Amino acid sequence: MMVSKLKENKLLIYIFIVTTSALFLLISSTSSPLYPMNPWVDVNAYFTVGRGMLHGKVPYVDLFDVKGPLVFYLYSVMALISDNTFFGVFAIEFILFSLFLCSAYKITTLYISNIEVRMFVTAYVAFATVSSYAFEKGTSVEEICLWAMTYALYLVLRSAKTEKSLTTVEAMIIGLLGAWCFWIKYTMFGLFIGLAFYVIIKYFFSDKEHFIKLLLSFLFGFFVLSAAIIIALACQGALSEAVNSYFFANVSQYSETSNNSKVLSVIISVVKGTISFTARNLQISIVVWMGLVLAIFDKKTSAKLVLSIAFASLLFFDYGGGVRNRYYALVFAVFLPACLGEIIRWMNKKGLLGEDLINSKIIVVIFTAILITLTYFISDNTRLLRYSKADMPQFQFAEIINQTPNATILNYGYLDTGLYFATGIDPSNKYFYIPNKVMEDAAHNEQNQILLNGKVDYIVSVNPLDEKYTNYELVEQDYFDFDGLTYYLYFKR
């Protein structure tokens, strides 16, 4: 009877997590079928490369970008599901976000015995993540790494709180998860470096033999996935370009820290990033800071080292380069379940509401519904729900462009506006958009030569073309108030 009850509760929890994931994402992510399209320039660039790979294009070689190769393999799968809608993107986003919430729930089991409170905490994690300023338009590389980072944190936290040694299998899993993040955006590997520091402190002096086993297991897991990615790139003839773009170009050109007084510059950058994260994402930052403080100042909390070192390491790698894009802060959502657990543990200790806060699953459902409703009003993205495809310049221009057989297009002078997606046309040149900072001069030079020589049929830009490009004439322009941009469409004379 007890086993049957446990299975029933487990099934109910999974249903709750999956449903919660779907509902929050449907409202907040512009990759959702409720939205006409995801207008975010980053996501459109990933989709353009991913879909291009299905048509024989080689990442980094034929289509330039600076994100890790695993991003493009993932987006190829998304485009394989649907190459003319964002349904495939949303489907994978939903799966990965559900895994994130499952990992978050697992962390709550380390702190909270009441199932209803665990469920509520999980719902709050979903709410705080998708309604935050850092969520941007949805399906960011940070979002698709949340599940891996959170599960790795869970494994190490469980070891710390139960005072059981981390196993070699767990270390290998953490290595695999670390590789997932490393080959998507290597700054997120900062969390794993923090976890590694904890493992060194915990095992290096007390049990060196076990430490070596853990290290080898982690490296094995890391290299299994890494080897698969490296082999895939080598088979495509893209390995050298991938290394140059993903590592060297990013490090040398994207960082904004000064070469003079480098240490001071990094410290200032981290402080500014911390302030930005805290001030702009209150639904995440208030909980995380409260939980960290409570953990650090509680002498009996075995997880204080795990949380504090992992957080500090991630903070350093996330903001140490000097760039503070809004979506960078999303990674700190991985600390929400543990920090909420610390807060509820403290409330129990003080005789406050604590685990008696919620004792009915109906109340959990009501609270979750309230949080979903709040998401609709808080999220920046829901403004886009009032638009249809017909209202968007991308689809208006696509209708014109697709009247020309075998048309060629160029997204000129700006990030990927989504025209490649809307038209279903792959770029015909390497620098199909202008990246921020990285290889910007090379991209401008290539695009300018294309215009001078009239190599494509259509040009889309968010600024009027220079008068020297007399071989193109303006055929359509449209102001889109959602993003505040005017889009211009030019046709070769």
mmCIF file of C-alpha atoms in Angstrom, residues 70-411:
data_model
loop_
_atom_site.group_PDB
_atom_site.id
_atom_site.type_symbol
_atom_site.label_atom_id
_atom_site.label_comp_id
_atom_site.label_asym_id
_atom_site.label_seq_id
_atom_site.Cartn_x
_atom_site.Cartn_y
_atom_site.Cartn_z
ATOM 1 C CA LEU A 70 26.418 21.992 -29.678
ATOM 2 C CA VAL A 71 24.016 24.940 -30.054
ATOM 3 C CA PHE A 72 23.884 24.410 -33.805
ATOM 4 C CA TYR A 73 23.505 20.634 -33.578
ATOM 5 C CA LEU A 74 20.587 21.195 -31.194
ATOM 6 C CA TYR A 75 19.008 23.754 -33.501
ATOM 7 C CA SER A 76 19.440 21.341 -36.403
ATOM 8 C CA VAL A 77 17.265 18.888 -34.490
ATOM 9 C CA MET A 78 14.780 21.683 -33.833
ATOM 10 C CA ALA A 79 14.711 22.598 -37.538
ATOM 11 C CA LEU A 80 14.361 18.928 -38.444
ATOM 12 C CA ILE A 81 11.138 18.818 -36.430
ATOM 13 C CA SER A 82 9.860 21.953 -38.202
ATOM 14 C CA ASP A 83 11.914 24.103 -40.558
ATOM 15 C CA ASN A 84 9.316 26.834 -41.144
ATOM 16 C CA THR A 85 7.924 27.357 -37.631
ATOM 17 C CA PHE A 86 9.348 27.529 -34.134
ATOM 18 C CA PHE A 87 7.447 24.420 -33.065
ATOM 19 C CA GLY A 88 10.613 22.306 -33.043
ATOM 20 C CA VAL A 89 12.409 24.969 -31.036
ATOM 21 C CA PHE A 90 9.569 25.051 -28.526
ATOM 22 C CA ALA A 91 9.394 21.249 -28.311
ATOM 23 C CA ILE A 92 13.067 20.939 -27.343
ATOM 24 C CA GLU A 93 12.807 23.980 -25.069
ATOM 25 C CA PHE A 94 9.859 22.333 -23.292
ATOM 26 C CA ILE A 95 11.768 19.067 -22.788
ATOM 27 C CA LEU A 96 14.854 20.818 -21.423
ATOM 28 C CA PHE A 97 12.848 23.170 -19.196
ATOM 29 C CA SER A 98 10.944 20.181 -17.800
ATOM 30 C CA LEU A 99 14.288 18.531 -16.994
ATOM 31 C CA PHE A 100 15.330 21.754 -15.266
ATOM 32 C CA LEU A 101 12.205 21.696 -13.095
ATOM 33 C CA CYS A 102 12.729 17.987 -12.345
ATOM 34 C CA SER A 103 16.257 18.797 -11.181
ATOM 35 C CA ALA A 104 14.925 21.717 -9.152
ATOM 36 C CA TYR A 105 12.382 19.409 -7.491
ATOM 37 C CA LYS A 106 15.144 16.938 -6.648
ATOM 38 C CA ILE A 107 17.047 19.696 -4.860
ATOM 39 C CA THR A 108 13.944 20.546 -2.815
ATOM 40 C CA THR A 109 13.879 16.943 -1.522
ATOM 41 C CA LEU A 110 17.194 17.652 0.214
ATOM 42 C CA TYR A 111 15.596 20.427 2.276
ATOM 43 C CA ILE A 112 11.839 19.903 2.443
ATOM 44 C CA SER A 113 9.817 16.850 3.520
ATOM 45 C CA ASN A 114 6.378 18.264 2.643
ATOM 46 C CA ILE A 115 5.514 17.282 -0.952
ATOM 47 C CA GLU A 116 3.123 20.198 -1.434
ATOM 48 C CA VAL A 117 5.773 22.722 -0.397
ATOM 49 C CA ARG A 118 8.271 21.077 -2.761
ATOM 50 C CA MET A 119 5.768 21.437 -5.589
ATOM 51 C CA PHE A 120 5.142 25.074 -4.724
ATOM 52 C CA VAL A 121 8.878 25.810 -4.649
ATOM 53 C CA THR A 122 9.226 24.164 -8.065
ATOM 54 C CA ALA A 123 6.390 26.307 -9.422
ATOM 55 C CA TYR A 124 8.064 29.415 -8.026
ATOM 56 C CA VAL A 125 11.345 28.422 -9.695
ATOM 57 C CA ALA A 126 9.496 28.213 -13.027
ATOM 58 C CA PHE A 127 7.795 31.564 -12.436
ATOM 59 C CA ALA A 128 10.935 33.413 -11.340
ATOM 60 C CA THR A 129 12.902 32.050 -14.290
ATOM 61 C CA VAL A 130 10.497 32.791 -17.142
ATOM 62 C CA SER A 131 9.182 36.109 -15.811
ATOM 63 C CA SER A 132 12.654 37.511 -15.191
ATOM 64 C CA TYR A 133 14.314 40.244 -17.210
ATOM 65 C CA ALA A 134 17.085 37.742 -17.977
ATOM 66 C CA PHE A 135 14.718 35.345 -19.758
ATOM 67 C CA GLU A 136 14.804 37.640 -22.814
ATOM 68 C CA LYS A 137 12.612 36.117 -25.590
ATOM 69 C CA GLY A 138 13.087 32.471 -24.617
ATOM 70 C CA THR A 139 15.261 29.551 -25.784
ATOM 71 C CA SER A 140 18.543 31.265 -24.952
ATOM 72 C CA VAL A 141 21.685 29.179 -24.590
ATOM 73 C CA GLU A 142 21.527 29.930 -20.867
ATOM 74 C CA GLU A 143 18.045 28.435 -20.678
ATOM 75 C CA ILE A 144 18.972 25.232 -22.491
ATOM 76 C CA CYS A 145 21.827 24.703 -20.014
ATOM 77 C CA LEU A 146 19.785 25.229 -16.835
ATOM 78 C CA TRP A 147 18.832 21.558 -16.544
ATOM 79 C CA ALA A 148 22.444 20.355 -16.766
ATOM 80 C CA MET A 149 23.754 22.908 -14.284
ATOM 81 C CA THR A 150 20.939 22.270 -11.808
ATOM 82 C CA TYR A 151 21.303 18.487 -11.898
ATOM 83 C CA ALA A 152 25.070 18.743 -11.399
ATOM 84 C CA LEU A 153 24.460 21.042 -8.424
ATOM 85 C CA TYR A 154 21.927 18.531 -7.067
ATOM 86 C CA LEU A 155 24.394 15.630 -7.192
ATOM 87 C CA VAL A 156 27.070 17.541 -5.279
ATOM 88 C CA LEU A 157 24.573 19.021 -2.801
ATOM 89 C CA ARG A 158 23.122 15.578 -2.113
ATOM 90 C CA SER A 159 26.582 14.251 -1.354
ATOM 91 C CA ALA A 160 27.280 17.174 0.982
ATOM 92 C CA LYS A 161 23.955 17.070 2.834
ATOM 93 C CA THR A 162 23.806 13.279 3.241
ATOM 94 C CA GLU A 163 27.541 13.139 4.055
ATOM 95 C CA LYS A 164 27.956 10.316 1.562
ATOM 96 C CA SER A 165 30.934 10.334 -0.767
ATOM 97 C CA LEU A 166 30.342 11.401 -4.335
ATOM 98 C CA THR A 167 30.467 8.250 -6.472
ATOM 99 C CA THR A 168 32.490 7.738 -9.638
ATOM 100 C CA VAL A 169 29.275 7.311 -11.633
ATOM 101 C CA GLU A 170 28.000 10.648 -10.338
ATOM 102 C CA ALA A 171 31.333 12.274 -11.199
ATOM 103 C CA MET A 172 31.088 10.881 -14.735
ATOM 104 C CA ILE A 173 27.540 12.263 -15.081
ATOM 105 C CA ILE A 174 28.755 15.663 -13.888
ATOM 106 C CA GLY A 175 31.491 15.474 -16.534
ATOM 107 C CA LEU A 176 28.902 14.830 -19.244
ATOM 108 C CA LEU A 177 26.761 17.705 -17.984
ATOM 109 C CA GLY A 178 29.813 19.947 -17.873
ATOM 110 C CA ALA A 179 30.630 19.110 -21.484
ATOM 111 C CA TRP A 180 27.049 19.954 -22.485
ATOM 112 C CA CYS A 181 27.476 23.461 -21.063
ATOM 113 C CA PHE A 182 31.074 23.889 -22.234
ATOM 114 C CA TRP A 183 30.238 23.187 -25.885
ATOM 115 C CA ILE A 184 27.247 25.532 -25.795
ATOM 116 C CA LYS A 185 28.751 28.517 -23.958
ATOM 117 C CA TYR A 186 31.953 27.918 -22.061
ATOM 118 C CA THR A 187 31.436 30.654 -19.446
ATOM 119 C CA MET A 188 28.688 28.484 -17.945
ATOM 120 C CA PHE A 189 31.364 25.897 -17.192
ATOM 121 C CA GLY A 190 32.193 28.245 -14.320
ATOM 122 C CA LEU A 191 29.624 26.432 -12.177
ATOM 123 C CA PHE A 192 31.456 23.144 -12.710
ATOM 124 C CA ILE A 193 34.789 24.743 -11.830
ATOM 125 C CA GLY A 194 33.192 25.884 -8.579
ATOM 126 C CA LEU A 195 31.903 22.375 -7.893
ATOM 127 C CA ALA A 196 35.384 21.026 -8.677
ATOM 128 C CA PHE A 197 36.894 23.373 -6.075
ATOM 129 C CA TYR A 198 34.485 21.977 -3.495
ATOM 130 C CA VAL A 199 35.436 18.403 -4.410
ATOM 131 C CA ILE A 200 39.133 19.290 -4.083
ATOM 132 C CA ILE A 201 38.544 20.786 -0.622
ATOM 133 C CA LYS A 202 36.418 17.810 0.421
ATOM 134 C CA TYR A 203 38.497 14.887 -0.849
ATOM 135 C CA PHE A 204 42.019 15.883 -1.917
ATOM 136 C CA PHE A 205 43.579 15.750 1.548
ATOM 137 C CA SER A 206 41.187 13.370 3.306
ATOM 138 C CA ASP A 207 40.902 10.664 0.616
ATOM 139 C CA LYS A 208 43.346 11.271 -2.225
ATOM 140 C CA GLU A 209 42.724 7.884 -3.843
ATOM 141 C CA HIS A 210 38.988 8.528 -4.101
ATOM 142 C CA PHE A 211 39.685 12.047 -5.357
ATOM 143 C CA ILE A 212 41.765 10.666 -8.237
ATOM 144 C CA LYS A 213 38.959 8.241 -9.121
ATOM 145 C CA LEU A 214 36.457 11.107 -9.127
ATOM 146 C CA LEU A 215 38.751 13.235 -11.290
ATOM 147 C CA LEU A 216 39.262 10.468 -13.850
ATOM 148 C CA SER A 217 35.530 9.723 -13.917
ATOM 149 C CA PHE A 218 34.696 13.397 -14.460
ATOM 150 C CA LEU A 219 37.250 13.679 -17.262
ATOM 151 C CA PHE A 220 35.925 10.504 -18.869
ATOM 152 C CA GLY A 221 32.377 11.882 -18.908
ATOM 153 C CA PHE A 222 33.583 15.242 -20.199
ATOM 154 C CA PHE A 223 35.661 13.719 -22.991
ATOM 155 C CA VAL A 224 32.971 11.285 -24.170
ATOM 156 C CA LEU A 225 30.660 14.090 -25.279
ATOM 157 C CA SER A 226 33.565 16.344 -26.264
ATOM 158 C CA ALA A 227 35.060 13.654 -28.497
ATOM 159 C CA ALA A 228 31.730 13.166 -30.276
ATOM 160 C CA ILE A 229 31.482 16.910 -30.985
ATOM 161 C CA ILE A 230 35.118 17.229 -32.086
ATOM 162 C CA ILE A 231 34.788 14.238 -34.427
ATOM 163 C CA ALA A 232 31.576 15.676 -35.905
ATOM 164 C CA LEU A 233 33.293 19.022 -36.545
ATOM 165 C CA ALA A 234 36.337 17.315 -38.056
ATOM 166 C CA CYS A 235 34.146 15.245 -40.385
ATOM 167 C CA GLN A 236 32.493 18.466 -41.562
ATOM 168 C CA GLY A 237 35.856 20.154 -42.092
ATOM 169 C CA ALA A 238 34.896 22.781 -39.521
ATOM 170 C CA LEU A 239 37.192 21.999 -36.586
ATOM 171 C CA SER A 240 39.793 24.692 -37.248
ATOM 172 C CA GLU A 241 37.177 27.387 -37.930
ATOM 173 C CA ALA A 242 35.206 26.317 -34.844
ATOM 174 C CA VAL A 243 38.272 26.676 -32.622
ATOM 175 C CA ASN A 244 39.070 30.096 -34.102
ATOM 176 C CA SER A 245 35.490 31.370 -33.814
ATOM 177 C CA TYR A 246 34.328 29.824 -30.553
ATOM 178 C CA PHE A 247 37.528 30.204 -28.568
ATOM 179 C CA PHE A 248 40.046 32.662 -29.995
ATOM 180 C CA ALA A 249 37.648 35.212 -31.514
ATOM 181 C CA ASN A 250 35.423 35.206 -28.435
ATOM 182 C CA VAL A 251 38.308 35.625 -26.007
ATOM 183 C CA SER A 252 40.253 38.204 -28.013
ATOM 184 C CA GLN A 253 37.402 40.318 -29.371
ATOM 185 C CA TYR A 254 34.302 39.925 -27.193
ATOM 186 C CA SER A 255 35.824 40.654 -23.810
ATOM 187 C CA GLU A 256 35.530 44.269 -22.681
ATOM 188 C CA THR A 257 37.966 44.134 -19.778
ATOM 189 C CA SER A 258 40.981 46.398 -20.060
ATOM 190 C CA ASN A 259 44.411 44.907 -20.673
ATOM 191 C CA ASN A 260 45.776 47.503 -18.262
ATOM 192 C CA SER A 261 45.230 46.527 -14.617
ATOM 193 C CA LYS A 262 43.465 43.344 -15.747
ATOM 194 C CA VAL A 263 42.699 42.097 -12.239
ATOM 195 C CA LEU A 264 41.065 45.367 -11.199
ATOM 196 C CA SER A 265 39.123 45.479 -14.465
ATOM 197 C CA VAL A 266 37.755 41.967 -13.900
ATOM 198 C CA ILE A 267 36.772 42.786 -10.307
ATOM 199 C CA ILE A 268 34.937 45.919 -11.434
ATOM 200 C CA SER A 269 33.182 43.935 -14.167
ATOM 201 C CA VAL A 270 32.041 41.262 -11.716
ATOM 202 C CA VAL A 271 30.763 43.900 -9.275
ATOM 203 C CA LYS A 272 28.847 45.688 -12.040
ATOM 204 C CA GLY A 273 27.436 42.384 -13.260
ATOM 205 C CA THR A 274 26.355 41.445 -9.746
ATOM 206 C CA ILE A 275 24.567 44.771 -9.314
ATOM 207 C CA SER A 276 22.884 44.386 -12.708
ATOM 208 C CA PHE A 277 21.735 40.826 -11.968
ATOM 209 C CA THR A 278 20.442 41.807 -8.535
ATOM 210 C CA ALA A 279 18.589 44.974 -9.535
ATOM 211 C CA ARG A 280 16.946 43.702 -12.719
ATOM 212 C CA ASN A 281 15.890 40.197 -11.663
ATOM 213 C CA LEU A 282 14.416 40.646 -8.205
ATOM 214 C CA GLN A 283 12.277 37.497 -8.351
ATOM 215 C CA ILE A 284 15.530 35.529 -8.616
ATOM 216 C CA SER A 285 18.079 37.689 -6.811
ATOM 217 C CA ILE A 286 16.182 38.303 -3.552
ATOM 218 C CA VAL A 287 15.689 34.580 -3.008
ATOM 219 C CA VAL A 288 19.241 33.664 -4.019
ATOM 220 C CA TRP A 289 20.913 36.267 -1.802
ATOM 221 C CA MET A 290 18.695 35.429 1.190
ATOM 222 C CA GLY A 291 19.334 31.721 0.782
ATOM 223 C CA LEU A 292 23.088 32.156 0.395
ATOM 224 C CA VAL A 293 23.346 34.366 3.479
ATOM 225 C CA LEU A 294 21.303 31.927 5.575
ATOM 226 C CA ALA A 295 23.406 28.987 4.396
ATOM 227 C CA ILE A 296 26.740 30.722 4.977
ATOM 228 C CA PHE A 297 25.908 31.915 8.504
ATOM 229 C CA ASP A 298 24.380 28.636 9.661
ATOM 230 C CA LYS A 299 27.145 26.560 11.252
ATOM 231 C CA LYS A 300 25.184 23.339 10.785
ATOM 232 C CA THR A 301 24.567 23.751 7.064
ATOM 233 C CA SER A 302 26.742 21.211 5.271
ATOM 234 C CA ALA A 303 25.941 22.684 1.861
ATOM 235 C CA LYS A 304 27.311 26.184 2.562
ATOM 236 C CA LEU A 305 30.618 25.489 0.787
ATOM 237 C CA VAL A 306 28.921 23.974 -2.264
ATOM 238 C CA LEU A 307 26.546 26.901 -2.739
ATOM 239 C CA SER A 308 28.970 29.718 -1.957
ATOM 240 C CA ILE A 309 31.876 28.421 -4.064
ATOM 241 C CA ALA A 310 29.665 27.438 -7.010
ATOM 242 C CA PHE A 311 27.890 30.810 -6.952
ATOM 243 C CA ALA A 312 31.127 32.811 -6.710
ATOM 244 C CA SER A 313 32.735 30.824 -9.520
ATOM 245 C CA LEU A 314 29.751 31.208 -11.833
ATOM 246 C CA LEU A 315 29.549 34.920 -11.044
ATOM 247 C CA PHE A 316 33.220 35.342 -11.945
ATOM 248 C CA PHE A 317 33.020 33.486 -15.258
ATOM 249 C CA ASP A 318 29.678 35.007 -16.219
ATOM 250 C CA TYR A 319 30.682 38.644 -15.755
ATOM 251 C CA GLY A 320 34.495 38.618 -15.615
ATOM 252 C CA GLY A 321 34.760 39.361 -19.328
ATOM 253 C CA GLY A 322 33.096 42.737 -18.917
ATOM 254 C CA VAL A 323 29.940 42.041 -20.946
ATOM 255 C CA ARG A 324 26.591 42.279 -19.144
ATOM 256 C CA ASN A 325 23.880 41.276 -21.582
ATOM 257 C CA ARG A 326 20.528 40.851 -19.872
ATOM 258 C CA TYR A 327 20.280 37.099 -20.508
ATOM 259 C CA TYR A 328 23.608 36.387 -18.770
ATOM 260 C CA ALA A 329 21.843 36.526 -15.394
ATOM 261 C CA LEU A 330 19.500 33.624 -16.169
ATOM 262 C CA VAL A 331 22.113 31.077 -15.060
ATOM 263 C CA PHE A 332 21.629 32.102 -11.429
ATOM 264 C CA ALA A 333 18.175 30.511 -11.505
ATOM 265 C CA VAL A 334 19.979 27.223 -10.807
ATOM 266 C CA PHE A 335 20.406 28.379 -7.196
ATOM 267 C CA LEU A 336 16.708 29.113 -6.650
ATOM 268 C CA PRO A 337 15.585 25.672 -5.376
ATOM 269 C CA ALA A 338 18.468 25.317 -2.900
ATOM 270 C CA CYS A 339 18.140 28.899 -1.665
ATOM 271 C CA LEU A 340 14.380 28.546 -1.238
ATOM 272 C CA GLY A 341 15.127 25.342 0.645
ATOM 273 C CA GLU A 342 17.500 27.237 2.931
ATOM 274 C CA ILE A 343 14.848 29.900 3.560
ATOM 275 C CA ILE A 344 12.159 27.330 4.418
ATOM 276 C CA ARG A 345 14.617 25.411 6.630
ATOM 277 C CA TRP A 346 15.308 28.665 8.505
ATOM 278 C CA MET A 347 11.577 29.376 8.818
ATOM 279 C CA ASN A 348 11.057 25.931 10.329
ATOM 280 C CA LYS A 349 13.915 26.500 12.746
ATOM 281 C CA LYS A 350 12.403 29.806 13.884
ATOM 282 C CA GLY A 351 8.934 28.335 14.240
ATOM 283 C CA LEU A 352 7.542 30.400 11.396
ATOM 284 C CA LEU A 353 5.321 29.115 8.591
ATOM 285 C CA GLY A 354 7.947 26.855 7.018
ATOM 286 C CA GLU A 355 6.733 23.498 5.786
ATOM 287 C CA ASP A 356 3.229 24.099 7.121
ATOM 288 C CA LEU A 357 2.837 26.900 4.598
ATOM 289 C CA ILE A 358 0.989 24.621 2.175
ATOM 290 C CA ASN A 359 -0.662 21.314 3.048
ATOM 291 C CA SER A 360 -3.044 20.762 0.136
ATOM 292 C CA LYS A 361 -2.365 20.006 -3.521
ATOM 293 C CA ILE A 362 -5.387 22.122 -4.445
ATOM 294 C CA ILE A 363 -3.682 25.109 -2.825
ATOM 295 C CA VAL A 364 -0.547 24.309 -4.864
ATOM 296 C CA VAL A 365 -2.589 24.352 -8.066
ATOM 297 C CA ILE A 366 -4.215 27.671 -7.110
ATOM 298 C CA PHE A 367 -0.851 29.264 -6.275
ATOM 299 C CA THR A 368 0.621 27.958 -9.530
ATOM 300 C CA ALA A 369 -2.305 29.400 -11.484
ATOM 301 C CA ILE A 370 -1.732 32.758 -9.768
ATOM 302 C CA LEU A 371 1.960 32.638 -10.704
ATOM 303 C CA ILE A 372 1.113 31.825 -14.331
ATOM 304 C CA THR A 373 -1.270 34.790 -14.386
ATOM 305 C CA LEU A 374 1.423 37.026 -12.890
ATOM 306 C CA THR A 375 3.819 35.841 -15.586
ATOM 307 C CA TYR A 376 1.425 37.100 -18.249
ATOM 308 C CA PHE A 377 1.468 40.588 -16.725
ATOM 309 C CA ILE A 378 5.153 40.706 -15.747
ATOM 310 C CA SER A 379 6.851 39.211 -18.800
ATOM 311 C CA ASP A 380 8.172 41.602 -21.440
ATOM 312 C CA ASN A 381 7.240 39.109 -24.115
ATOM 313 C CA THR A 382 3.471 38.940 -23.746
ATOM 314 C CA ARG A 383 3.102 42.232 -25.639
ATOM 315 C CA LEU A 384 3.899 40.218 -28.770
ATOM 316 C CA LEU A 385 0.796 38.055 -28.270
ATOM 317 C CA ARG A 386 -1.408 40.762 -29.736
ATOM 318 C CA TYR A 387 0.389 40.563 -33.098
ATOM 319 C CA SER A 388 -0.231 38.091 -35.896
ATOM 320 C CA LYS A 389 2.213 37.022 -38.591
ATOM 321 C CA ALA A 390 0.584 39.524 -40.948
ATOM 322 C CA ASP A 391 1.614 42.342 -38.597
ATOM 323 C CA MET A 392 5.296 41.455 -38.658
ATOM 324 C CA PRO A 393 7.729 42.911 -41.226
ATOM 325 C CA GLN A 394 9.497 39.564 -41.570
ATOM 326 C CA PHE A 395 6.404 37.856 -42.972
ATOM 327 C CA GLN A 396 5.309 40.882 -45.007
ATOM 328 C CA PHE A 397 8.724 40.959 -46.685
ATOM 329 C CA ALA A 398 8.739 37.166 -47.101
ATOM 330 C CA GLU A 399 5.520 37.361 -49.115
ATOM 331 C CA ILE A 400 7.221 39.767 -51.542
ATOM 332 C CA ILE A 401 10.546 37.902 -51.693
ATOM 333 C CA ASN A 402 9.025 34.483 -52.299
ATOM 334 C CA GLN A 403 7.390 35.757 -55.485
ATOM 335 C CA THR A 404 10.884 35.733 -57.027
ATOM 336 C CA PRO A 405 11.954 32.193 -58.025
ATOM 337 C CA ASN A 406 15.143 31.026 -56.256
ATOM 338 C CA ALA A 407 15.543 34.415 -54.592
ATOM 339 C CA THR A 408 18.722 35.248 -52.684
ATOM 340 C CA ILE A 409 18.712 37.559 -49.674
ATOM 341 C CA LEU A 410 21.059 39.343 -47.306
ATOM 342 C CA ASN A 411 20.361 40.551 -43.779
#
